Amino acid sequence: MGKALDGVRILDFTHVQSGPTCTQLLAWFGADVIKVERAGAGDITREQLRDIPDVDSLYFTMLNHNKRSVTIDTKNPEGKLVLEALIQKCDVLVENFAPGALDRMGFTWERIQELNPRMIVASVKGFGPGPYEDCKVYENVAQCAGGAASTTGFDDGPPVVSGAQIGDSGTGLHLALGIVTALYQRTQTGRGQRVLAAMQDGVLNLCRVKLRDQQRLDRTGIMKEYPQYPNGSFGEAVPRAGNASGGGQPGWILKCKGWETDPNAYIYFITQAPVWAKICNVIGKEEWATHPDYATPAARLPHLKDIFAEIERWTMTKTKFEAMQILNKYDIPCGPILSMKEIAEEPSLRKTGTIVEVDHPTRGKYLTVGNPIKLSDSPTEVKRSPLLGEHTDEVMAELGYSPEQISALRTAGAI
Ligand SMILES: CC(C)(COP(=O)(O)OP(=O)(O)OC[C@H]1O[C@@H](n2cnc3c(N)ncnc32)[C@H](O)[C@@H]1OP(=O)(O)O)[C@@H](O)C(=O)NCCC(=O)NCCS
């Protein structure tokens, strides 16, 4: 079966996490992704957080599936010529260098346009134009600058960053959408264009509801679904809401059986209004269904702490899976707190290809997260990441270089 992006060639100048997540997705959708790396070293993540000596790290292998690797010294004059040939042959150049690095290599937007006016040049940067545009940025910098850290954690503690890599992988996702959109527009215009996804912008996009709340706070001074209501106080900025749910349906994380020894024996419980009577029945508080202090969502808001304490008395008598099973029978929304170990072992995720076991020539078998986006006409087959420079000769031959020329370029240190 064909793939959605068959025929699309990507010149992949990405490294670390944000850019590689983007090009990995495009590769899973069928694009031919040619990753350009520095000879001898490659993407720095190949050697970061290694668990096996001299073997590509999981950090690298899990972000670079289905790509080809070529090594080119882009500061070598002959290496630059090889890069020019690649620019002429590819549809998209994706990069996440520090600001200005591509220009310093000699590949300005104008130069790339001269070489290939159809080329789309897609970049991840830490910040968009403004006071911080020249800064180098990593995941947690973006989480802090994009509003995630100030709104995450508990009111009486410091800002907290999330385990979800919303700055890196989140921005990679944004960039991938920008690229396919630009490819679509090119079918009408015949022209390439620049695509920019700034990590601060990507994080802020995912924190949209918090900017909503800032404006509600500015107008009214309180937000009744936040744990600060009614006993705490609100300041000028959106506070950290602990585990309160972002929407209008109050929720909290509650202990389950075994919480004393298992750090993940918890469940997220949502007191969704339409199932309130069922919740009261399940936890043995039938009288709350009609009591004036508890019967309506508005009446419940000042009592949420007591309500969750009472529900927790019930959840503590069940494992998170037992609670999940019982509550779902009554359509009560809830979610067990799953550990990475439990997720890795979950058979249904293996079945759907969301968790995949991959074989690698030097590492052996390892688990990865497969393509989370499933297309019915473009199935994803997860293939191992390339070894450093594994496809240099193959790609050079496709560009029209003879074996003698390839060998001369190698001697010159260009590839
Ligand atoms: C991630 C980041 C902080 C890393 O910074 P870094 O390790 O210093 O790497 P840089 O991107 O600055 O690139 C370093 C140099 O390698 C050079 N280089 C890269 N590939 C090369 C190659 N194949 N051959 C020769 N030189 C190469 C670059 O030209 C650059 O040189 P210059 O600084 O002399 O112009 C930075 O790239 C960045 O801010 N990226 C944008 C935001 C981002 O994506 N952050 C998330 C990372 S997960």
PDB file of N, CA, C and O in Angstrom, residues 224 229-231 276 288 291-310:
ATOM      1  N   LYS A 224     -14.029  30.008  40.231  1.00  0.00           N
ATOM      2  CA  LYS A 224     -14.609  29.128  41.252  1.00  0.00           C
ATOM      3  C   LYS A 224     -14.215  27.667  41.121  1.00  0.00           C
ATOM      4  O   LYS A 224     -14.394  26.893  42.050  1.00  0.00           O
ATOM      5  N   TYR A 229     -10.437  28.622  45.512  1.00  0.00           N
ATOM      6  CA  TYR A 229     -11.785  29.033  45.903  1.00  0.00           C
ATOM      7  C   TYR A 229     -12.417  27.982  46.802  1.00  0.00           C
ATOM      8  O   TYR A 229     -12.320  26.794  46.469  1.00  0.00           O
ATOM      9  N   PRO A 230     -13.042  28.266  47.905  1.00  0.00           N
ATOM     10  CA  PRO A 230     -13.303  29.607  48.444  1.00  0.00           C
ATOM     11  C   PRO A 230     -12.318  30.005  49.557  1.00  0.00           C
ATOM     12  O   PRO A 230     -12.400  31.100  50.063  1.00  0.00           O
ATOM     13  N   ASN A 231     -11.393  29.063  49.919  1.00  0.00           N
ATOM     14  CA  ASN A 231     -10.615  29.334  51.135  1.00  0.00           C
ATOM     15  C   ASN A 231      -9.283  30.037  50.892  1.00  0.00           C
ATOM     16  O   ASN A 231      -8.706  30.619  51.804  1.00  0.00           O
ATOM     17  N   TRP A 276     -23.863  13.011  38.511  1.00  0.00           N
ATOM     18  CA  TRP A 276     -23.694  13.294  39.941  1.00  0.00           C
ATOM     19  C   TRP A 276     -24.465  12.300  40.823  1.00  0.00           C
ATOM     20  O   TRP A 276     -23.949  11.786  41.810  1.00  0.00           O
ATOM     21  N   TRP A 288     -26.622  13.218  49.096  1.00  0.00           N
ATOM     22  CA  TRP A 288     -26.009  14.362  48.409  1.00  0.00           C
ATOM     23  C   TRP A 288     -26.697  14.670  47.063  1.00  0.00           C
ATOM     24  O   TRP A 288     -26.574  15.769  46.546  1.00  0.00           O
ATOM     25  N   HIS A 291     -29.457  17.040  48.357  1.00  0.00           N
ATOM     26  CA  HIS A 291     -29.125  18.031  49.394  1.00  0.00           C
ATOM     27  C   HIS A 291     -28.802  19.376  48.722  1.00  0.00           C
ATOM     28  O   HIS A 291     -28.046  19.427  47.765  1.00  0.00           O
ATOM     29  N   PRO A 292     -29.387  20.498  49.240  1.00  0.00           N
ATOM     30  CA  PRO A 292     -29.179  21.798  48.574  1.00  0.00           C
ATOM     31  C   PRO A 292     -27.700  22.230  48.477  1.00  0.00           C
ATOM     32  O   PRO A 292     -27.328  22.967  47.564  1.00  0.00           O
ATOM     33  N   ASP A 293     -26.838  21.748  49.381  1.00  0.00           N
ATOM     34  CA  ASP A 293     -25.415  22.122  49.318  1.00  0.00           C
ATOM     35  C   ASP A 293     -24.632  21.321  48.271  1.00  0.00           C
ATOM     36  O   ASP A 293     -23.466  21.630  47.996  1.00  0.00           O
ATOM     37  N   TYR A 294     -25.255  20.260  47.762  1.00  0.00           N
ATOM     38  CA  TYR A 294     -24.502  19.362  46.869  1.00  0.00           C
ATOM     39  C   TYR A 294     -25.204  19.055  45.541  1.00  0.00           C
ATOM     40  O   TYR A 294     -24.581  18.553  44.621  1.00  0.00           O
ATOM     41  N   ALA A 295     -26.483  19.350  45.451  1.00  0.00           N
ATOM     42  CA  ALA A 295     -27.262  18.858  44.309  1.00  0.00           C
ATOM     43  C   ALA A 295     -26.888  19.504  42.977  1.00  0.00           C
ATOM     44  O   ALA A 295     -26.996  18.864  41.922  1.00  0.00           O
ATOM     45  N   THR A 296     -26.434  20.754  42.979  1.00  0.00           N
ATOM     46  CA  THR A 296     -26.125  21.407  41.691  1.00  0.00           C
ATOM     47  C   THR A 296     -24.626  21.707  41.596  1.00  0.00           C
ATOM     48  O   THR A 296     -23.956  21.864  42.628  1.00  0.00           O
ATOM     49  N   PRO A 297     -24.109  21.816  40.349  1.00  0.00           N
ATOM     50  CA  PRO A 297     -22.680  22.125  40.197  1.00  0.00           C
ATOM     51  C   PRO A 297     -22.287  23.402  40.933  1.00  0.00           C
ATOM     52  O   PRO A 297     -21.234  23.447  41.584  1.00  0.00           O
ATOM     53  N   ALA A 298     -23.114  24.442  40.861  1.00  0.00           N
ATOM     54  CA  ALA A 298     -22.768  25.713  41.514  1.00  0.00           C
ATOM     55  C   ALA A 298     -22.724  25.543  43.035  1.00  0.00           C
ATOM     56  O   ALA A 298     -21.817  26.052  43.705  1.00  0.00           O
ATOM     57  N   ALA A 299     -23.680  24.799  43.586  1.00  0.00           N
ATOM     58  CA  ALA A 299     -23.711  24.585  45.041  1.00  0.00           C
ATOM     59  C   ALA A 299     -22.494  23.776  45.495  1.00  0.00           C
ATOM     60  O   ALA A 299     -21.992  23.962  46.606  1.00  0.00           O
ATOM     61  N   ARG A 300     -22.020  22.900  44.633  1.00  0.00           N
ATOM     62  CA  ARG A 300     -20.908  22.019  45.026  1.00  0.00           C
ATOM     63  C   ARG A 300     -19.559  22.741  45.066  1.00  0.00           C
ATOM     64  O   ARG A 300     -18.661  22.338  45.795  1.00  0.00           O
ATOM     65  N   LEU A 301     -19.412  23.806  44.259  1.00  0.00           N
ATOM     66  CA  LEU A 301     -18.086  24.423  44.115  1.00  0.00           C
ATOM     67  C   LEU A 301     -17.406  24.770  45.450  1.00  0.00           C
ATOM     68  O   LEU A 301     -16.226  24.458  45.632  1.00  0.00           O
ATOM     69  N   PRO A 302     -18.106  25.378  46.438  1.00  0.00           N
ATOM     70  CA  PRO A 302     -17.405  25.680  47.695  1.00  0.00           C
ATOM     71  C   PRO A 302     -17.075  24.430  48.520  1.00  0.00           C
ATOM     72  O   PRO A 302     -16.316  24.509  49.472  1.00  0.00           O
ATOM     73  N   HIS A 303     -17.632  23.273  48.133  1.00  0.00           N
ATOM     74  CA  HIS A 303     -17.444  22.054  48.945  1.00  0.00           C
ATOM     75  C   HIS A 303     -16.556  21.013  48.257  1.00  0.00           C
ATOM     76  O   HIS A 303     -16.508  19.863  48.693  1.00  0.00           O
ATOM     77  N   LEU A 304     -15.886  21.419  47.187  1.00  0.00           N
ATOM     78  CA  LEU A 304     -15.169  20.408  46.387  1.00  0.00           C
ATOM     79  C   LEU A 304     -14.151  19.623  47.214  1.00  0.00           C
ATOM     80  O   LEU A 304     -13.995  18.414  47.046  1.00  0.00           O
ATOM     81  N   LYS A 305     -13.460  20.318  48.114  1.00  0.00           N
ATOM     82  CA  LYS A 305     -12.437  19.640  48.918  1.00  0.00           C
ATOM     83  C   LYS A 305     -13.063  18.501  49.729  1.00  0.00           C
ATOM     84  O   LYS A 305     -12.547  17.377  49.743  1.00  0.00           O
ATOM     85  N   ASP A 306     -14.195  18.790  50.389  1.00  0.00           N
ATOM     86  CA  ASP A 306     -14.875  17.767  51.195  1.00  0.00           C
ATOM     87  C   ASP A 306     -15.425  16.653  50.303  1.00  0.00           C
ATOM     88  O   ASP A 306     -15.391  15.473  50.662  1.00  0.00           O
ATOM     89  N   ILE A 307     -15.940  17.068  49.143  1.00  0.00           N
ATOM     90  CA  ILE A 307     -16.510  16.058  48.230  1.00  0.00           C
ATOM     91  C   ILE A 307     -15.422  15.082  47.796  1.00  0.00           C
ATOM     92  O   ILE A 307     -15.584  13.863  47.857  1.00  0.00           O
ATOM     93  N   PHE A 308     -14.265  15.622  47.391  1.00  0.00           N
ATOM     94  CA  PHE A 308     -13.199  14.716  46.935  1.00  0.00           C
ATOM     95  C   PHE A 308     -12.655  13.878  48.099  1.00  0.00           C
ATOM     96  O   PHE A 308     -12.271  12.723  47.900  1.00  0.00           O
ATOM     97  N   ALA A 309     -12.663  14.428  49.304  1.00  0.00           N
ATOM     98  CA  ALA A 309     -12.201  13.641  50.466  1.00  0.00           C
ATOM     99  C   ALA A 309     -13.140  12.450  50.685  1.00  0.00           C
ATOM    100  O   ALA A 309     -12.699  11.330  50.967  1.00  0.00           O
ATOM    101  N   GLU A 310     -14.421  12.675  50.493  1.00  0.00           N
ATOM    102  CA  GLU A 310     -15.401  11.601  50.675  1.00  0.00           C
ATOM    103  C   GLU A 310     -15.263  10.556  49.555  1.00  0.00           C
ATOM    104  O   GLU A 310     -15.298   9.350  49.813  1.00  0.00           O
TER     105      GLU A 310
END
